[in-house]
PDB file of C-alpha atoms in Angstrom:
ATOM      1  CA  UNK A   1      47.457  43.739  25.245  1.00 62.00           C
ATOM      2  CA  UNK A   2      50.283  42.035  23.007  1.00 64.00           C
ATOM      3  CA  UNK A   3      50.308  38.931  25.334  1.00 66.00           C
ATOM      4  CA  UNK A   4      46.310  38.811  24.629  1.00 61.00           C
ATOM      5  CA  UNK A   5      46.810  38.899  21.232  1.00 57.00           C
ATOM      6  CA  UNK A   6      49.860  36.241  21.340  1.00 69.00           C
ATOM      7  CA  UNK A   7      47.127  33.955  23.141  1.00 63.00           C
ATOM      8  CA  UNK A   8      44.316  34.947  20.709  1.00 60.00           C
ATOM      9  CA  UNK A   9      46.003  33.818  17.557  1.00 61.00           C
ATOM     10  CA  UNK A  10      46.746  30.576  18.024  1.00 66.00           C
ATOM     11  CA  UNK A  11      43.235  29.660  19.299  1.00 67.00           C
ATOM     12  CA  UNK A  12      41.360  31.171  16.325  1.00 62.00           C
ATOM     13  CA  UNK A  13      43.873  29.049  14.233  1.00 64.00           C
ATOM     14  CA  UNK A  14      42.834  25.911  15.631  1.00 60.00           C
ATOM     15  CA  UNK A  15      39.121  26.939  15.694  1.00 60.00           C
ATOM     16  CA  UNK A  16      39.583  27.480  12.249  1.00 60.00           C
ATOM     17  CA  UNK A  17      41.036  23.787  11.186  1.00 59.00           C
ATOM     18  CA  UNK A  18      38.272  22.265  12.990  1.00 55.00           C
ATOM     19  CA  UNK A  19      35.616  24.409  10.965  1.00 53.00           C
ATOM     20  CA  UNK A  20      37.145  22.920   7.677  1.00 53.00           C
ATOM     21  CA  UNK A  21      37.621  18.983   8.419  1.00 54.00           C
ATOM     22  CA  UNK A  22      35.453  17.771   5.535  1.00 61.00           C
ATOM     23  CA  UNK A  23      33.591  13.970   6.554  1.00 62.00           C
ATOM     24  CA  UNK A  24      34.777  11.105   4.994  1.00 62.00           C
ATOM     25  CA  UNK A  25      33.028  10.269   1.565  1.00 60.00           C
ATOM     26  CA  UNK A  26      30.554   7.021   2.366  1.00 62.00           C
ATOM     27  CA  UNK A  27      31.796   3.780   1.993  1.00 67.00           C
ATOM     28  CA  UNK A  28      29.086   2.162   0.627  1.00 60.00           C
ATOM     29  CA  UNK A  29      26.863   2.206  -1.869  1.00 68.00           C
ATOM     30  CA  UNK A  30      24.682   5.454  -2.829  1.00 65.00           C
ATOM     31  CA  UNK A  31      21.153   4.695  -1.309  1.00 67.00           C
ATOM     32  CA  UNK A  32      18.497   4.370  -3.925  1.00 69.00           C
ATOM     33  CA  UNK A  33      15.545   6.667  -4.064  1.00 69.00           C
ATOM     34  CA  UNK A  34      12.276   5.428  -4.845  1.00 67.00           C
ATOM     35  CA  UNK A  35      10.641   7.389  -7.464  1.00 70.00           C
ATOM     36  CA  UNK A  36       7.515   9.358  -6.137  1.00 71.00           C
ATOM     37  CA  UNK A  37       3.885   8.802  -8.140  1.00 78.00           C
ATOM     38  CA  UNK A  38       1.752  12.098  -7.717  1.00 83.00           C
ATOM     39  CA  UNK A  39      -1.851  11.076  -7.345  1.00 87.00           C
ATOM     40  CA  UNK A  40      -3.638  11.728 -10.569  1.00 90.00           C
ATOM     41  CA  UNK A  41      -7.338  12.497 -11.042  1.00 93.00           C
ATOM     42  CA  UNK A  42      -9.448  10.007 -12.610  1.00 94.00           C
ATOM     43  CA  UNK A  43     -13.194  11.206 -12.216  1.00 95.00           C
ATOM     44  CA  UNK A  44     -16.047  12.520  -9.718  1.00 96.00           C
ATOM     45  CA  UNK A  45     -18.388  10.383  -7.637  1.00 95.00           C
ATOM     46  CA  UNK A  46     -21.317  10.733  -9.907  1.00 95.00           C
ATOM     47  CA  UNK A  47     -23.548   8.171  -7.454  1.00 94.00           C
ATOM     48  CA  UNK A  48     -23.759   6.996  -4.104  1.00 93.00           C
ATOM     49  CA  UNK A  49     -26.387   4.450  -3.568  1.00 90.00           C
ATOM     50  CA  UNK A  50     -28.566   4.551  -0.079  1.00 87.00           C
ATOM     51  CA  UNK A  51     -26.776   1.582   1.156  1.00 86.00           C
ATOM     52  CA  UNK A  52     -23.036   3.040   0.893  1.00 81.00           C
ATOM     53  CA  UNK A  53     -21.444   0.402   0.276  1.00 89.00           C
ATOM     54  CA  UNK A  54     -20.016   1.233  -3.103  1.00 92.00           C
ATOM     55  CA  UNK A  55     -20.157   3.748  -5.660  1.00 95.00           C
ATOM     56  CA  UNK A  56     -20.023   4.893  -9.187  1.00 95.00           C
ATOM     57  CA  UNK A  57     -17.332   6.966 -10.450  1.00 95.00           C
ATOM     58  CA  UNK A  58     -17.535   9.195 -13.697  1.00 95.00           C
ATOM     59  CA  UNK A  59     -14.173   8.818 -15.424  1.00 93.00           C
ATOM     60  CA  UNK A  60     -12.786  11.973 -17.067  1.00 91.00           C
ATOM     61  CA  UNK A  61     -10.882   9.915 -19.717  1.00 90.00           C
ATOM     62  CA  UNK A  62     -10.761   5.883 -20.943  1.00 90.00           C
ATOM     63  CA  UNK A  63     -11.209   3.898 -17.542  1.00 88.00           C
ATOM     64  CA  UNK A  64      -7.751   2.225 -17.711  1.00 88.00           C
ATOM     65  CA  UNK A  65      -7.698   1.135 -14.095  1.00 90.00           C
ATOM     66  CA  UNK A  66      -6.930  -2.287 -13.396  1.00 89.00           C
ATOM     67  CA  UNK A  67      -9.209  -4.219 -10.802  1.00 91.00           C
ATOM     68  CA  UNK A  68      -8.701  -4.341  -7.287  1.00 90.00           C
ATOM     69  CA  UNK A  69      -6.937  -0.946  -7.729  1.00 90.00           C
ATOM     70  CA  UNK A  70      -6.702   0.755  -4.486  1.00 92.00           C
ATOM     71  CA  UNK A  71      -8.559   4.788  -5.264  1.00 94.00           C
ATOM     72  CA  UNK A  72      -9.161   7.903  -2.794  1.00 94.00           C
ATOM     73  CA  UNK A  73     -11.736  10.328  -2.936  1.00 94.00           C
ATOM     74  CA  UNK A  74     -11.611  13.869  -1.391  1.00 94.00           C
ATOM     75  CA  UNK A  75     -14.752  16.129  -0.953  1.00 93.00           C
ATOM     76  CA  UNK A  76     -14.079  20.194  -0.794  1.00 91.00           C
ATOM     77  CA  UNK A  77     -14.910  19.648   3.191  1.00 91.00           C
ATOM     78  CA  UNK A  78     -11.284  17.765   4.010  1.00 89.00           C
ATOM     79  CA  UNK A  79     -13.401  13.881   4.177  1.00 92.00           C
ATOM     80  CA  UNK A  80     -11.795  10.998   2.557  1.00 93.00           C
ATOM     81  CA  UNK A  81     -12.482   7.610   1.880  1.00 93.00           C
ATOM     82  CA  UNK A  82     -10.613   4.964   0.087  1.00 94.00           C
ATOM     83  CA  UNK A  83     -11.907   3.144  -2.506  1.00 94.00           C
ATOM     84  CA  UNK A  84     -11.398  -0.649  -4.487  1.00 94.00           C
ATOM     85  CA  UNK A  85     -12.023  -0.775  -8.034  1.00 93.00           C
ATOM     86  CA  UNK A  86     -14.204  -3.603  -9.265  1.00 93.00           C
ATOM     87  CA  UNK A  87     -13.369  -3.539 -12.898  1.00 89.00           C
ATOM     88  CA  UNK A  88     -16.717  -3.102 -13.516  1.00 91.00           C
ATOM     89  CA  UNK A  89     -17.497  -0.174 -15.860  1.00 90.00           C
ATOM     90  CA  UNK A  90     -19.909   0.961 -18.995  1.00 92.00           C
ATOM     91  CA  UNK A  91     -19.350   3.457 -20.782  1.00 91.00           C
ATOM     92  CA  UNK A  92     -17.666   6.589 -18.653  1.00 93.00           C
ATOM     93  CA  UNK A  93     -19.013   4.653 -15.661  1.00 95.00           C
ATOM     94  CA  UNK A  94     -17.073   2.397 -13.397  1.00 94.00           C
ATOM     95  CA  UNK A  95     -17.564   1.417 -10.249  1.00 95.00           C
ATOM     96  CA  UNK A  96     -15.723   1.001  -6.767  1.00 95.00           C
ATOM     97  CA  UNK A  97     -16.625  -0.531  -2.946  1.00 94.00           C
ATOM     98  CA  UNK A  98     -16.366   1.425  -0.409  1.00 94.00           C
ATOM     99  CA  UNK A  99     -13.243   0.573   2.149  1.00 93.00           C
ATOM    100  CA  UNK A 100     -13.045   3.318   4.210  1.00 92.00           C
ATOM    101  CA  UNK A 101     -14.102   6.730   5.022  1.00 93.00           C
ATOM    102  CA  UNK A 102     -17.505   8.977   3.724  1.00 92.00           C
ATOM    103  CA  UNK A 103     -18.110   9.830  -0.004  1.00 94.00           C
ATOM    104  CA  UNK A 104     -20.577  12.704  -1.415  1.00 93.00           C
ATOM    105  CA  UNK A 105     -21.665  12.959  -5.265  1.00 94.00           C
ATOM    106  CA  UNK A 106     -18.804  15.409  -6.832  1.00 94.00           C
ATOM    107  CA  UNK A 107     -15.977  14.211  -4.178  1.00 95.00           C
ATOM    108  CA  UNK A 108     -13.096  13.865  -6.534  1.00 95.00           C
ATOM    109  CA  UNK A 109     -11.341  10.635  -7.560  1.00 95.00           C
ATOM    110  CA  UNK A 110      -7.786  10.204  -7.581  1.00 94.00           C
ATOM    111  CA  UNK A 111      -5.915   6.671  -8.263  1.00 91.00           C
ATOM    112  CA  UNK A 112      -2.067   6.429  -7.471  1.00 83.00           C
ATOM    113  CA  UNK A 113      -0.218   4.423 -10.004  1.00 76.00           C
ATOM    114  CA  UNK A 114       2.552   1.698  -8.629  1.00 69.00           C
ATOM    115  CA  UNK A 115       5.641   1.660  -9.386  1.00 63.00           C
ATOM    116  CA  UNK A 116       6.591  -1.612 -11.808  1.00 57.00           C
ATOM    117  CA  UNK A 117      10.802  -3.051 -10.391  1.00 54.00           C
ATOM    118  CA  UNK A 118      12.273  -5.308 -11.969  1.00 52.00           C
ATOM    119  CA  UNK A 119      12.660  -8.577  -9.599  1.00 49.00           C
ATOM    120  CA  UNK A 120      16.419  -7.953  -9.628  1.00 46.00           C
ATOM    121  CA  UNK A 121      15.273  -5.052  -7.631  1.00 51.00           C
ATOM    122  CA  UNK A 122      13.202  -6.614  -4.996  1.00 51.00           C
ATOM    123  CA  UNK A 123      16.333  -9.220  -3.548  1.00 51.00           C
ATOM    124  CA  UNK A 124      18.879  -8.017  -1.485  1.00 53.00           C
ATOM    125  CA  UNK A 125      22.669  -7.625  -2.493  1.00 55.00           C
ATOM    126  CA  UNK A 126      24.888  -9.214  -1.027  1.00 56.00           C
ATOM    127  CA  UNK A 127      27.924  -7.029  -0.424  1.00 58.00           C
ATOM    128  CA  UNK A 128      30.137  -6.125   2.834  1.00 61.00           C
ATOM    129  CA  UNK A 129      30.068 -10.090   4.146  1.00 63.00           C
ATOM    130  CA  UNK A 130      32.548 -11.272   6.770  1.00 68.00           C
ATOM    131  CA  UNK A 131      34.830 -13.790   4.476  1.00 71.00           C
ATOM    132  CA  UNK A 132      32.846 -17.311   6.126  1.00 67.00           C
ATOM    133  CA  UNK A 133      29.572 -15.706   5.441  1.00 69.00           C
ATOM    134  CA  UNK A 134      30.147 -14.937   1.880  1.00 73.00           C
ATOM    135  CA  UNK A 135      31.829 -18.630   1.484  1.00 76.00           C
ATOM    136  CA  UNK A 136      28.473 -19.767   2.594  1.00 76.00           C
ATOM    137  CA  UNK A 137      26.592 -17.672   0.265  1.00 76.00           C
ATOM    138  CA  UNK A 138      28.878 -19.062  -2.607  1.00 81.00           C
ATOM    139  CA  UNK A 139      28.384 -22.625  -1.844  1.00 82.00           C
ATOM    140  CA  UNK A 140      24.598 -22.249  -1.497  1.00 79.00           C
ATOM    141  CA  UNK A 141      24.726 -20.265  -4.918  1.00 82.00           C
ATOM    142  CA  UNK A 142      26.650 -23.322  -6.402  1.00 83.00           C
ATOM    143  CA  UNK A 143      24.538 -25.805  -5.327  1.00 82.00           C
ATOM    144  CA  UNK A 144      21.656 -24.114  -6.543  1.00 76.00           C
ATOM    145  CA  UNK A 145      23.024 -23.939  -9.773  1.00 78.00           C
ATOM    146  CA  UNK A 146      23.649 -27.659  -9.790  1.00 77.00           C
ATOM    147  CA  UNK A 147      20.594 -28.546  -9.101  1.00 73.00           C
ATOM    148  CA  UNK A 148      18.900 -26.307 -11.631  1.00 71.00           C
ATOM    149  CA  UNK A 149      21.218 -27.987 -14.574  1.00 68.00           C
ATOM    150  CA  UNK A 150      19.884 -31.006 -16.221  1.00 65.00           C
ATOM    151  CA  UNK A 151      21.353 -34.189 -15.711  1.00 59.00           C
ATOM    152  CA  UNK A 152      23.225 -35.810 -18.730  1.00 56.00           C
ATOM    153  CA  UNK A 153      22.038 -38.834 -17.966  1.00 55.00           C
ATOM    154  CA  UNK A 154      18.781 -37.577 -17.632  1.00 54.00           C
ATOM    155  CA  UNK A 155      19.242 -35.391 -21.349  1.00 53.00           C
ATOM    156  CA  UNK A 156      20.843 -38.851 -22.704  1.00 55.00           C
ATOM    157  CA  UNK A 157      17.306 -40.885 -22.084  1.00 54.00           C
ATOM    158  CA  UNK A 158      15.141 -38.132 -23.964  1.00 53.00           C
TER     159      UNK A 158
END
């Protein structure tokens, strides 16, 4: 029983150690997230005309949707349909083509707002180059610049 116990302790040390090893912190940058817009509700399908090819939508505040906004609609039955704003609208009335899907009068209305980056955001960083692609990168950066300044002989003349 002592030679069991002999063999038993050194295992359960090692089991332990390897239950502990922490992971190595990332090396690179902390991925960004991208900030989640909840659908908000807008209005009710107050009309659906026989055709189906649009509708009109009763806003429940000051229609401040911009054209060519993309909308969805859900009826208390699960259907769906996705809707374009025209930017036409009178009064609490505004209306919207149908895209997609089946709309009822009293479906509700809900528009997702985007979210406005700044154009920094939208181009890629440049980090973690081999050395000869990131010389490349410079150059190309340089000569852009160049070619951006104004000439002086071009700033002497005017």
């Amino acid at each position: 029983m002592a030679a069991f116990l002999i063999c038993l302790l050194p295992i359960l040390a090692l089991a332990s150690c390897s239950l502990s090893k922490e992971e190595p912190a990332p090396t690179g940058p902390a991925p960004k997230k991208e900030p989640v817009t909840l659908p908000r509700l807008i209005g009710r399908i107050a009309s659906v005309p026989a055709d189906h090819r649009f509708v009109l939508i009763q806003s429940y505040a000051k229609w401040d949707i911009a054209p060519d906004s993309i909308l969805t609609s859900r009826g208390n039955d699960g259907r769906t349909a996705n809707l374009l704003a025209t930017g036409e609208h009178l009064g609490q009335y505004a209306a919207a083509d149908l895209q997609s899907g089946q709309v009822a009068v009293g479906d509700a209305v809900f528009d997702r707002p985007e979210i406005q980056s700044k154009a920094d955001d939208l181009t890629p960083s440049i980090t973690n180059l081999p050395p000869a692609l990131q010389r490349a990168v410079e150059i190309q950066e340089t000569e852009k610049a160049k070619k951006d300044e104004p000439d002086e002989k071009t700033e002497k003349a005017q």
